[in-house]
Structures are given as structure tokens and as C-alpha cells.
mmCIF file of C-alpha atoms and ligand atoms in Angstrom:
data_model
loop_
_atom_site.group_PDB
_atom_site.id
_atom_site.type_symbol
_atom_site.label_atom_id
_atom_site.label_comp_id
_atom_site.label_asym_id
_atom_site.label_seq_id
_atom_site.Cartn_x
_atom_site.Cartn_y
_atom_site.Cartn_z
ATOM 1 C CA UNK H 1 112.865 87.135 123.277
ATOM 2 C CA UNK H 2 112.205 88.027 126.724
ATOM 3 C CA UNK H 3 115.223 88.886 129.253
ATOM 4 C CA UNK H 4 116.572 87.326 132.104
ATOM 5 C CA UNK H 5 115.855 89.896 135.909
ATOM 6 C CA UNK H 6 118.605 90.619 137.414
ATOM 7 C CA UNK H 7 117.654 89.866 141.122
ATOM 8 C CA UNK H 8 119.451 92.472 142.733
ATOM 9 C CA UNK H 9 116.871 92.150 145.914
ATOM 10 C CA UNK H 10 118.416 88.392 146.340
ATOM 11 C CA UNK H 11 122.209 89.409 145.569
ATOM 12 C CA UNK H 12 122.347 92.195 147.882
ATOM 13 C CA UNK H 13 121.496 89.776 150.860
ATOM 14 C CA UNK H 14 123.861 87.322 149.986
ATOM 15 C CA UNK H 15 126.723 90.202 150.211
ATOM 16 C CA UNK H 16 124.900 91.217 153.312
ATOM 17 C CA UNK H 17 125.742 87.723 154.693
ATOM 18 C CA UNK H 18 128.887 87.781 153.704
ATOM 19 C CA UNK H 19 130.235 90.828 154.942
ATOM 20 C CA UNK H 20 128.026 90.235 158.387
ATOM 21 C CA UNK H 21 130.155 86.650 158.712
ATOM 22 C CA UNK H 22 133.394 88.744 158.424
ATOM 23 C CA UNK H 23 132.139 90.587 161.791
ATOM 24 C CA UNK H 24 132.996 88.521 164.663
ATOM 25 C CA UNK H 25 136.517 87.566 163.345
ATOM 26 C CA UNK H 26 136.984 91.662 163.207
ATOM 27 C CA UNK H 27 135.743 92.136 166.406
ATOM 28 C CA UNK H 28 138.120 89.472 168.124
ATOM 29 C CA UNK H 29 140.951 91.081 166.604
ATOM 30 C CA UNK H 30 140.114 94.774 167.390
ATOM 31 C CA UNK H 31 138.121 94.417 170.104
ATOM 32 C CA UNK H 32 135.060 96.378 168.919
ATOM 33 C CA UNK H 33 132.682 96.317 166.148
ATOM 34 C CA UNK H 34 133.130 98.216 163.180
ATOM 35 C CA UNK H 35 131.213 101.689 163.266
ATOM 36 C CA UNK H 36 128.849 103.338 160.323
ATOM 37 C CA UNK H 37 127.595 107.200 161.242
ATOM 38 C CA UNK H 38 124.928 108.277 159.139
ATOM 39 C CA UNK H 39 124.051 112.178 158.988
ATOM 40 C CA UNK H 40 120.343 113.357 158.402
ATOM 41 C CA UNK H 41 119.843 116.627 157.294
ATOM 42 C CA UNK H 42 116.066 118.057 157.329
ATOM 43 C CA UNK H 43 113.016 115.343 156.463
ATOM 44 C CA UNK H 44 113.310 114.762 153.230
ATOM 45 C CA UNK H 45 110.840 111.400 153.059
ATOM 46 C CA UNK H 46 112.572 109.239 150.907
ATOM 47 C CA UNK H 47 116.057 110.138 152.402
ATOM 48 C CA UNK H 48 114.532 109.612 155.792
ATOM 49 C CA UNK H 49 113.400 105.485 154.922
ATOM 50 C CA UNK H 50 116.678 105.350 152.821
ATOM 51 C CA UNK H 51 118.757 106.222 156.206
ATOM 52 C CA UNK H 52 116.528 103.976 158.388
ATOM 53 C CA UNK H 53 116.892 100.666 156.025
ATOM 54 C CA UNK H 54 121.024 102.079 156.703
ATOM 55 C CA UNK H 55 120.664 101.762 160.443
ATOM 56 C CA UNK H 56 118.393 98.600 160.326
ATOM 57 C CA UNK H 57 120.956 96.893 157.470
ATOM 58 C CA UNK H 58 123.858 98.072 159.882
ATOM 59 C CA UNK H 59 122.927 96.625 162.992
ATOM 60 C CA UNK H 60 121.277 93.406 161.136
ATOM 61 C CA UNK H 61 125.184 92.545 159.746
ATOM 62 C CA UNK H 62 126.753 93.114 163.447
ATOM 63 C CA UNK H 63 128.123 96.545 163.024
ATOM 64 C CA UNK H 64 127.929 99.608 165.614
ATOM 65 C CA UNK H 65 125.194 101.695 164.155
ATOM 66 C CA UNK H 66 125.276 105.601 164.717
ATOM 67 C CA UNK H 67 122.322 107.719 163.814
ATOM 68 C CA UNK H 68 122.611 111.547 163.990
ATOM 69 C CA UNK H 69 119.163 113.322 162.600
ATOM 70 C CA UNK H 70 119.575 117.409 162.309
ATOM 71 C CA UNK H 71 116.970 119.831 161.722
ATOM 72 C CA UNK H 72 116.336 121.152 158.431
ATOM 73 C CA UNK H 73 117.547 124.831 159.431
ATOM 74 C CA UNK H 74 121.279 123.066 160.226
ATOM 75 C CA UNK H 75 124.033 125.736 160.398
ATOM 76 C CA UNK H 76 126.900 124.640 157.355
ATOM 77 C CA UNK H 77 129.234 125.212 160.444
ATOM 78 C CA UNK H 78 127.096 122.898 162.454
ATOM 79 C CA UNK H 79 127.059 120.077 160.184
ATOM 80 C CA UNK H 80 131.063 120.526 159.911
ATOM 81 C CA UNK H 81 131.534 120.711 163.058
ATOM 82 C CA UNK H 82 129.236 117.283 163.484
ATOM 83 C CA UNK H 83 131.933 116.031 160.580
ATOM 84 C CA UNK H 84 135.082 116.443 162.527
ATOM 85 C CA UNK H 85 133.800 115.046 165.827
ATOM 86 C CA UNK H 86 132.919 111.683 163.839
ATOM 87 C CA UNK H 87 136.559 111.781 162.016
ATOM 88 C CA UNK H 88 138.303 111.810 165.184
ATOM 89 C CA UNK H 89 135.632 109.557 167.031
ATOM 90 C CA UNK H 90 137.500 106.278 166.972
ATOM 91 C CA UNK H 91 134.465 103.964 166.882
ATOM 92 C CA UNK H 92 133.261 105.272 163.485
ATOM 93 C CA UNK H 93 135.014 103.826 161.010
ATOM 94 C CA UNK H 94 132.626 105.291 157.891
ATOM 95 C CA UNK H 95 130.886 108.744 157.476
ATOM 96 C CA UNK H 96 128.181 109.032 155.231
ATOM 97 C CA UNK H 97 125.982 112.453 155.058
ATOM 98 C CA UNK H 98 122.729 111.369 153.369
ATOM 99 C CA UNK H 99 122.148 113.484 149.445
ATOM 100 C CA UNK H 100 120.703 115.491 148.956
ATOM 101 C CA UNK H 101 121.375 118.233 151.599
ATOM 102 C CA UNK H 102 119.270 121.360 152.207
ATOM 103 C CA UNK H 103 119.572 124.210 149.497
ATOM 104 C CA UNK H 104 121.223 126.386 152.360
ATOM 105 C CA UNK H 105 124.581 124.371 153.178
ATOM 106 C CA UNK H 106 127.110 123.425 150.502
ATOM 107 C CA UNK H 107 127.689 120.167 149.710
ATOM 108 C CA UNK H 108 130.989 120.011 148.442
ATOM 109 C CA UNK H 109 132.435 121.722 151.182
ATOM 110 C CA UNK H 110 130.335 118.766 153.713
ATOM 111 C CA UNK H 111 131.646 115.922 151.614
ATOM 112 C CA UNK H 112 135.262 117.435 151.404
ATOM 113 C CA UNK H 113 135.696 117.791 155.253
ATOM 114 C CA UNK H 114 134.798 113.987 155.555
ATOM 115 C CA UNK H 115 138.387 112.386 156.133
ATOM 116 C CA UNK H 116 139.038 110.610 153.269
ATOM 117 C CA UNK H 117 139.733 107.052 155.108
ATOM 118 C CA UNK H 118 136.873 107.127 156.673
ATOM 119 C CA UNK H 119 134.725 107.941 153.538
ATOM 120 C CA UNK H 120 132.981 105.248 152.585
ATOM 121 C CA UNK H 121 130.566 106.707 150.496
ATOM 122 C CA UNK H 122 133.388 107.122 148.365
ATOM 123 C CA UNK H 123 132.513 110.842 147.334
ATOM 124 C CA UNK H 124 135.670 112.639 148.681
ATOM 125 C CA UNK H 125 138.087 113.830 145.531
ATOM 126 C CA UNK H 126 140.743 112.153 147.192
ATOM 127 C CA UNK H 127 138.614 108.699 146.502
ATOM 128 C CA UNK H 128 137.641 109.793 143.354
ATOM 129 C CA UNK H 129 141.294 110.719 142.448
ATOM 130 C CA UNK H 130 142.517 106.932 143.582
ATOM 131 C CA UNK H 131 139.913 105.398 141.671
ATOM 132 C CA UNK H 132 140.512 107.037 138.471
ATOM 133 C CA UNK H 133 144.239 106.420 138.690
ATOM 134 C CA UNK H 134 143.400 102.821 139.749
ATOM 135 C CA UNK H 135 144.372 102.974 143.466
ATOM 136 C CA UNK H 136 143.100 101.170 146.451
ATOM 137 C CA UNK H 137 140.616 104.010 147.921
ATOM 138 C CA UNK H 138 136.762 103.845 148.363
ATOM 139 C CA UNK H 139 134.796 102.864 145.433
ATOM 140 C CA UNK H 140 130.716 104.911 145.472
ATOM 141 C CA UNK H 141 128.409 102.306 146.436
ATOM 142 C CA UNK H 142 125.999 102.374 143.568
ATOM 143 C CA UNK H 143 128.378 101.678 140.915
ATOM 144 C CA UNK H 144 130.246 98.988 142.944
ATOM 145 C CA UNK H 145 127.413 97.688 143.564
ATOM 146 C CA UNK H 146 126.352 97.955 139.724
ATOM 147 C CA UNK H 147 129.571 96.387 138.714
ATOM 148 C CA UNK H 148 129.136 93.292 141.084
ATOM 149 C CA UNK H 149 126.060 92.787 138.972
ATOM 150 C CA UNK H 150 127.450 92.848 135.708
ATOM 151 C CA UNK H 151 130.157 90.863 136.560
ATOM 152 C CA UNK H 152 128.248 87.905 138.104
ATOM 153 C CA UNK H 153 126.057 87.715 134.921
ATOM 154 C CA UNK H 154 129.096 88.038 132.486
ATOM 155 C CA UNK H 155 132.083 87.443 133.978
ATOM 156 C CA UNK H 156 135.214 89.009 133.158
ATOM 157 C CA UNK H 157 134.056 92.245 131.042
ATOM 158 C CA UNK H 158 136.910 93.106 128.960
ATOM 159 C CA UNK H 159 136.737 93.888 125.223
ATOM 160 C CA UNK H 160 133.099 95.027 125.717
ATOM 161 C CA UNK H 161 131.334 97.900 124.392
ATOM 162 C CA UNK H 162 129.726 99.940 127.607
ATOM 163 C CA UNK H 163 127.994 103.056 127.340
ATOM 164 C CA UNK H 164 126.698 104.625 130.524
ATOM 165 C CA UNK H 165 124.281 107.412 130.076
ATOM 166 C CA UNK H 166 124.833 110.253 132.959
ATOM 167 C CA UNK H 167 128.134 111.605 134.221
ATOM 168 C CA UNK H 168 127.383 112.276 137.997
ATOM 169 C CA UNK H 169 130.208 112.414 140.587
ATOM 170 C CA UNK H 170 128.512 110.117 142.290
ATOM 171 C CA UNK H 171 127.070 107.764 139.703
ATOM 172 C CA UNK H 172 128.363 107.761 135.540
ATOM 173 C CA UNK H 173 131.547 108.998 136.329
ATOM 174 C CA UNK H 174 132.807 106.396 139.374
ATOM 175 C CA UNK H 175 131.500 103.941 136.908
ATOM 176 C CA UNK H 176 132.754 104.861 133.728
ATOM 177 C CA UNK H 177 136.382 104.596 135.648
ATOM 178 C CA UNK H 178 135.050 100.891 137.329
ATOM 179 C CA UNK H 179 133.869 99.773 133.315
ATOM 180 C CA UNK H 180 137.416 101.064 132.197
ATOM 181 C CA UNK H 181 139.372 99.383 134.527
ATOM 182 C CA UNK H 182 137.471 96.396 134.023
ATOM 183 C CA UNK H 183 138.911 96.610 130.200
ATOM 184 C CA UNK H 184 135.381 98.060 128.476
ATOM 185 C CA UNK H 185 135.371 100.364 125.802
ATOM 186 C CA UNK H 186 133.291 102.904 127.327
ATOM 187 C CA UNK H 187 131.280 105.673 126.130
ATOM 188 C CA UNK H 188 130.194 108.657 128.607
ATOM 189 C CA UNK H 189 126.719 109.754 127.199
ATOM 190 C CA UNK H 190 124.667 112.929 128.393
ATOM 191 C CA UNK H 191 122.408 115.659 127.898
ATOM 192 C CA UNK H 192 124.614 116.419 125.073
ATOM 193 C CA UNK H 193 125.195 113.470 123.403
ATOM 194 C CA UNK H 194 124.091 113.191 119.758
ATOM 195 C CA UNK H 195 121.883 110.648 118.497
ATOM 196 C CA UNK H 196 121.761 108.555 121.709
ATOM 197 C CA UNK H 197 120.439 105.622 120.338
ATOM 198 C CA UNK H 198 123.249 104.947 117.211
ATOM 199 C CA UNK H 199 125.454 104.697 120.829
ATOM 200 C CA UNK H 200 123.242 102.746 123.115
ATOM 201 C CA UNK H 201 122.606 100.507 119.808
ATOM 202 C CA UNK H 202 126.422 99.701 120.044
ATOM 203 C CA UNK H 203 126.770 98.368 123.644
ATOM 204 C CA UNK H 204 126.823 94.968 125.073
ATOM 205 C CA UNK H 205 126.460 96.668 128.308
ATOM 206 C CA UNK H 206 124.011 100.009 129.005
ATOM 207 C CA UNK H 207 123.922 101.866 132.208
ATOM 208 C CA UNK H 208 121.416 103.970 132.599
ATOM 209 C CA UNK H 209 121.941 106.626 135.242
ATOM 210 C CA UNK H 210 120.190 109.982 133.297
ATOM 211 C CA UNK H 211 117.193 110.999 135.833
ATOM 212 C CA UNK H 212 114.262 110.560 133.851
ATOM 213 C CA UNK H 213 111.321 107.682 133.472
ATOM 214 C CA UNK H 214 111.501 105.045 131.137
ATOM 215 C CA UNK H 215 114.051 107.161 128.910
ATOM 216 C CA UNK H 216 116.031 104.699 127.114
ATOM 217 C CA UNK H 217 113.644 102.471 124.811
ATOM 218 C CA UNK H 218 113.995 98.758 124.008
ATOM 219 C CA UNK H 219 114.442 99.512 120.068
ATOM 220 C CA UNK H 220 117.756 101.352 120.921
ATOM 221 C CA UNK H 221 119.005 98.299 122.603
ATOM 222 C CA UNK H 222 121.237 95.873 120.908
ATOM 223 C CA UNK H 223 119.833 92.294 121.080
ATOM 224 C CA UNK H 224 121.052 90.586 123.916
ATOM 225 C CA UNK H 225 122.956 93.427 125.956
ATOM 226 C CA UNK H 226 122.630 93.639 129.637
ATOM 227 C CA UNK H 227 120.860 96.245 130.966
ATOM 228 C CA UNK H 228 121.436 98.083 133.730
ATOM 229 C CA UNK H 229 118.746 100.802 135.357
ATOM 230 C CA UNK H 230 119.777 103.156 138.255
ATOM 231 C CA UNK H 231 117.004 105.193 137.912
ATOM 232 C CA UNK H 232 114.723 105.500 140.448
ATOM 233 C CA UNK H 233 112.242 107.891 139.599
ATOM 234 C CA UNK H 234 108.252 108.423 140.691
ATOM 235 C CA UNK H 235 105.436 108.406 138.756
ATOM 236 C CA UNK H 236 101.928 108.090 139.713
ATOM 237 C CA UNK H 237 103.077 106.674 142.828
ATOM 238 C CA UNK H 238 104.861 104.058 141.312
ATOM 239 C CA UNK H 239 108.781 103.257 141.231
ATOM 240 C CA UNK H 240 110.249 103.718 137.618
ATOM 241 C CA UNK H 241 113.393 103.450 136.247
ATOM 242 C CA UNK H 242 114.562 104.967 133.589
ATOM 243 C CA UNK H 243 114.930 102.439 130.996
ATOM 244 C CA UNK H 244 111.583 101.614 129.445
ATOM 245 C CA UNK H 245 111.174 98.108 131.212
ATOM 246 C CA UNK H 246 108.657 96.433 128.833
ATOM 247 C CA UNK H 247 109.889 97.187 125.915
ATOM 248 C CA UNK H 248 113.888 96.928 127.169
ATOM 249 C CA UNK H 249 112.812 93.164 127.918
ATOM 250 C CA UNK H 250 111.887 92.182 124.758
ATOM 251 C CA UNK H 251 115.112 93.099 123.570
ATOM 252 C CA UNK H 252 117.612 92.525 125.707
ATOM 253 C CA UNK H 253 119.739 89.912 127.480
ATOM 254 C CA UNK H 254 118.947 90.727 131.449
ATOM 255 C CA UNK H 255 118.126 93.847 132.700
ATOM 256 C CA UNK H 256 117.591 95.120 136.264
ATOM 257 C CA UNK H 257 114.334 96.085 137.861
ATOM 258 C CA UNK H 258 113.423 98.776 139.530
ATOM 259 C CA UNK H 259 112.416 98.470 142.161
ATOM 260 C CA UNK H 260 114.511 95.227 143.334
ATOM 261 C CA UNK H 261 117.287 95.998 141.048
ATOM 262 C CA UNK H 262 120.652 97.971 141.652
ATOM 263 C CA UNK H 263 118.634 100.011 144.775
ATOM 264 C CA UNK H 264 119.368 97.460 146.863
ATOM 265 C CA UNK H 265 123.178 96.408 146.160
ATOM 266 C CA UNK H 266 123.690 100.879 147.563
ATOM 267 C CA UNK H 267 123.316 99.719 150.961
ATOM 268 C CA UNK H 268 124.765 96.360 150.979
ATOM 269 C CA UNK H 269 127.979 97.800 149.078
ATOM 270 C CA UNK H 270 128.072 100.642 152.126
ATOM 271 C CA UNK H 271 127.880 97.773 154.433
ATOM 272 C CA UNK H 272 131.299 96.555 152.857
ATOM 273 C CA UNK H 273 132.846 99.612 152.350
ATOM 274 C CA UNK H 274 132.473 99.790 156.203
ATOM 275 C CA UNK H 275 133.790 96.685 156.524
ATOM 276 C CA UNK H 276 136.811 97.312 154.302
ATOM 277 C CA UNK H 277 136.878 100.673 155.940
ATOM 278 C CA UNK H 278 137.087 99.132 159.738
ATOM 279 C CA UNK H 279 140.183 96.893 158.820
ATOM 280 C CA UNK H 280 142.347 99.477 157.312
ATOM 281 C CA UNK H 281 141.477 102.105 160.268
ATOM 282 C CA UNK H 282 142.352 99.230 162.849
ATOM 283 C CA UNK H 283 145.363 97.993 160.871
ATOM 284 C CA UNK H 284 143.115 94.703 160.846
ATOM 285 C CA UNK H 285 144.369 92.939 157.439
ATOM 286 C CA UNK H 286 141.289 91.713 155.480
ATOM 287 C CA UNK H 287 142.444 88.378 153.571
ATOM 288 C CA UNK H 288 142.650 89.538 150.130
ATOM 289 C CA UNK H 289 140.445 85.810 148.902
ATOM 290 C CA UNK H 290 137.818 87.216 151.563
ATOM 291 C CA UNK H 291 137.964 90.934 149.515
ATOM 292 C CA UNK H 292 137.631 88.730 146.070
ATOM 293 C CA UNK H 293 134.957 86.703 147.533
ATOM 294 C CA UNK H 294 133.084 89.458 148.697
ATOM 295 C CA UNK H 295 133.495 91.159 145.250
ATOM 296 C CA UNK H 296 133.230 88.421 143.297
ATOM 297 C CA UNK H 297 130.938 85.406 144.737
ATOM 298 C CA UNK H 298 131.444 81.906 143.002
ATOM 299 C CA UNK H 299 128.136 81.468 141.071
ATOM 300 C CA UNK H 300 125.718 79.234 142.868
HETATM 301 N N1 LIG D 401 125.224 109.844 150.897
HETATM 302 C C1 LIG D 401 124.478 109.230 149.953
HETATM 303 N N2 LIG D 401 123.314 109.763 149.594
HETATM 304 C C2 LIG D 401 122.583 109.124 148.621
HETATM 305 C C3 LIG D 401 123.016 107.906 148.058
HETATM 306 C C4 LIG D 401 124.257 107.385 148.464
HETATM 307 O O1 LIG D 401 124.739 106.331 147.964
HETATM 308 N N3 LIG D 401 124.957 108.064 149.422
HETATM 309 N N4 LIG D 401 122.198 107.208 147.153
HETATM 310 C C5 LIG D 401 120.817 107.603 146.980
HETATM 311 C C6 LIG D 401 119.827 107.036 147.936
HETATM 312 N N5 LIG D 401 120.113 105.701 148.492
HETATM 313 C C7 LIG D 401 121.012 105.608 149.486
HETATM 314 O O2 LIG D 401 121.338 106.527 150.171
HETATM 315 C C8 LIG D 401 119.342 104.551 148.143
HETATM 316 C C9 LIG D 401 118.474 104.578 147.077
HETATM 317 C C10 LIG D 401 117.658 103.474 146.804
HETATM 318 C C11 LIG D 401 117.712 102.334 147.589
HETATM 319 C C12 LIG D 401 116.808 101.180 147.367
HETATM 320 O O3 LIG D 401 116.992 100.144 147.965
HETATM 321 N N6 LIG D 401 115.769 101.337 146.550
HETATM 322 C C13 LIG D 401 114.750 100.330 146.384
HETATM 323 C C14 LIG D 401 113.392 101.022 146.387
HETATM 324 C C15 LIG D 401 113.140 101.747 147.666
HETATM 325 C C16 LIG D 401 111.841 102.523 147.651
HETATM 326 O O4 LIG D 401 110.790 101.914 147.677
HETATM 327 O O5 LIG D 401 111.918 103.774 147.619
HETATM 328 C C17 LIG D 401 114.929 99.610 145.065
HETATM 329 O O6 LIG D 401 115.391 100.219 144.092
HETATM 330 O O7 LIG D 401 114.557 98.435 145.024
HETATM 331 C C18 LIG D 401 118.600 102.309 148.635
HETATM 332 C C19 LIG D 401 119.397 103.402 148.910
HETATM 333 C C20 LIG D 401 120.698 109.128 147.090
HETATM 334 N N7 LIG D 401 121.382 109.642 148.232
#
């Protein structure tokens, strides 16, 4: 058996459309484009591309593109201070301070002064609060994006077993909550988790958002289970996830590359997030089959 790729290269450009032919409409009725400011701390190399493909991707769907690059040796009062300015700046409509940040500032006290409206990373508690308790907030874009994914391949999700290995603010848990909602049983795996496999070997649906290359193996995997690989980890130069691709495709139903896989659907999701994030700050109502559409694409 060999799996289906999940093109998440071709996906992510078709949301990019979509959310780029919502533009004009929002700019007739608020009489500006929405606004995305992206923070650079220090020159971290792959941070530095990631936030260029974010000002390129912005621009590209229409949207008022704000760039602000800081020195490594950034003040933590600095970078807050930089933080309010853009939450009281009415052209930005989403904040996003690029991860990681240098050693010397603290992150959670950065990503907490971000107003929470305007947070389209999705990292603030406050967003993090709504989405466990099933509120409208801002969803993190690698998960949404992950989710958008799995549902296009299989639909509606409920009743299925989903185990996502890693429980990162910013990754396992947002989706764990998304996969619950969505009416999965979920398991949370980590570090901790005993006997991995007898759990993974469950799941019609594995995420697999632990940190480390080519971890999970394609004999753990049930046959036919989608597969889903955040990973994004170096080696020899190379891009590797952290599912063991050749093997995992023997196995499975569909898995996602890496690169080409869920990497790209983190900056197309920001893109809507911004979007989203533009109409509620200018009291702009964003036709809920538009939302659906953009969450949920007929099949082509
Ligand atoms: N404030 C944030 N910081 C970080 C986030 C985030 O969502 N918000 N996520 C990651 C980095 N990231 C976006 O910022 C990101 C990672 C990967 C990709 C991507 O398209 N990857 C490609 C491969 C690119 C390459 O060659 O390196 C792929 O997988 O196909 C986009 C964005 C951490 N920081």
C-alpha cells in the first residue's frame, strides 16, 4: 500500500486566493486594507526567511504589510513598548512577534501584552482560554491550518480516534482542543507517555508535533490512518519531519510531507486570521458562508 500526499503546498494557495478575493470588498467598506505587523527579534536565519515569505504572502493577498526588524540585544521594555504602539496603531489589525525570541527577553510576558483582538497568532491566554471553552477567539495557525487538512481529506471527523504527540501551547495543545471540538476521541501523548506505539497503533488520525526526525515509524501506524507531520527538523541539510516518511507511506492512508506539507497552510492560516481579525476590529461583518468557505472549501 502506498499513501496518498497531502499537498499542503497546493491547498495553502488556494486559501491564499480566497482570503486575497475577500480584500477589495473589505477595503470598500472600511476604507483601508487590512494590516499584519510582524516583529523580528535578532537574525535567527530560518526565522528571518519565515518572516520575509510573511511580508511577501501579505502584500501578494492585498493586505497592508508592516515589517519591524530589532536587533538581537532588544531591551524586553523595548519590544513592549514596540507592542503597545502596534495595539493602538489603528491600521494593524494583527500582531505577530516571530518564535523564538532571544534568551534575554521573556516571552510570555511579549505574547501577553499583545491585545488579545488583535492576536492573530492566536497565542494570548485569553485566545487560548476561548478556544478551549469553544468560543469565537483566534485559533494558532498551525493547527488551523492542520485541521483544514484533515478535514478536506475526511470530512466531518467525529467518532475518530486522534492522538497528537506533543503538548505545546502553540502546537498539541490548540489542537488537541480543535480535534475535540471536532468530536475526536483524542489522546495527548508526550515525553511521558508509555508505550507510544500501542497509542499511535489506535488512531485513525496521528499528529505528530514532538521535535525530533523521523520519530514516529510506519509499523506503529494503523493501516490506513492519516498522517499528519509538523515537524520540521534539519538533518544533513535536508528538511525532515518527524514521522519516518518512507516507512509511514507504506502504511498509511495520506500523510503530509515535509517540506510541502502543513509548513505552508502557517502562513496562509495567518493570512486569514488577519482577515478575520480586520472585520471584527472595523465592525466589518464577514458573511458567515464566506468564514465556512474559507474553512471548509467544497472539494474540487
Ligand atoms: N509567532 C510565530 N512564530 C513561529 C510560528 C508561528 O506560527 N508564529 N511558527 C514557526 C515558524 N513558521 C512561521 O512563523 C513557519 C514554519 C514553516 C513554514 C514553511 O512554510 N515551511 C516549509 C519549509 C520552509 C523551509 O524550507 O525552511 C514547508 O514545511 O514546506 C512557514 C512558517 C515557528 N515560529
Amino acid at each position: 500500500m502506498t499513501a496518498e500526499l497531502i499537498d499542503g503546498k497546493a491547498f495553502a494557495a488556494g486559501l491564499r486566493a480566497r482570503v486575497a478575493a475577500q480584500v477589495p470588498t473589505f477595503q470598500a467598506a472600511a476604507s483601508r486594507a487590512p494590516g499584519l505587523a510582524v516583529v523580528l527579534v535578532g537574525e535567527d536565519p530560518a526565522s528571518a526567511v519565515y518572516v520575509r515569505s510573511k511580508g511577501k504572502q501579505t502584500r501578494e493577498a492585498g493586505m497592508e504589510s508592516f515589517e519591524h526588524r530589532l536587533p538581537a540585544d532588544t531591551g524586553q521594555d523595548d519590544l513592549l513598548a514596540l507592542v503597545e504602539q502596534l495595539n493602538a496603531d489603528p491600521a494593524v489589525d494583527g500582531i505577530l512577534v516571530q518564535l523564538p525570541l532571544p534568551r534575554h527577553i521573556d516571552e510570555q510576558e511579549v505574547l501577553l501584552r499583545i491585545s488579545p483582538d488583535k492576536d492573530v497568532d492566536g497565542f494570548h491566554p485569553v485566545n487560548a482560554g476561548r478556544l478551549a471553552t469553544g468560543m469565537e477567539g483566534f485559533v494558532p495557525c498551525t493547527p488551523l491550518g492542520c485541521l483544514m487538512l484533515l478535514q478536506d481529506r475526511l470530512g466531518d471527523l467525529s467518532g475518530l480516534d486522534a492522538v497528537v504527540i506533543g503538548r505545546s501551547n502553540i502546537v498539541g495543545k490548540p489542537m488537541a482542543a480543535l480535534l475535540t471540538q471536532a468530536s475526536c476521541t483524542v489522546t495527548v501523548a508526550h515525553s511521558r507517555t508509555r508505550d507510544l506505539a500501542s497509542h499511535v497503533a489506535r488512531a485513525d488520525i496521528v499528529v505528530a508535533a514532538v521535535g525530533r526526525a523521523n520519530f514516529v515509524q510506519g509499523d506503529w501506524i494503523k493501516p490506513g490512518a492519516t498522517v499528519i507531520d509538523v515537524g520540521i527538523n534539519r538533518v544533513e541539510g535536508k528538511l525532515v519531519g518527524d514521522v519516518d516518511f518512507a516507512s509511514a507511506m507504506r502504511v498509511a492512508g495520506a500523510v503530509t510531507p515535509v517540506p510541502g506539507g502543513v509548513g505552508p497552510m502557517t502562513i496562509a492560516c495567518l493570512l486569514r486570521n488577519t482577515l478575520v481579525a480586520a472585520h471584527r476590529n472595523a465592525g466589518v461583518p464577514l458573511a458567515g458562508d464566506v468564514l465556512a468557505g474559507i474553512d471548509r472549501p467544497e472539494r474540487t
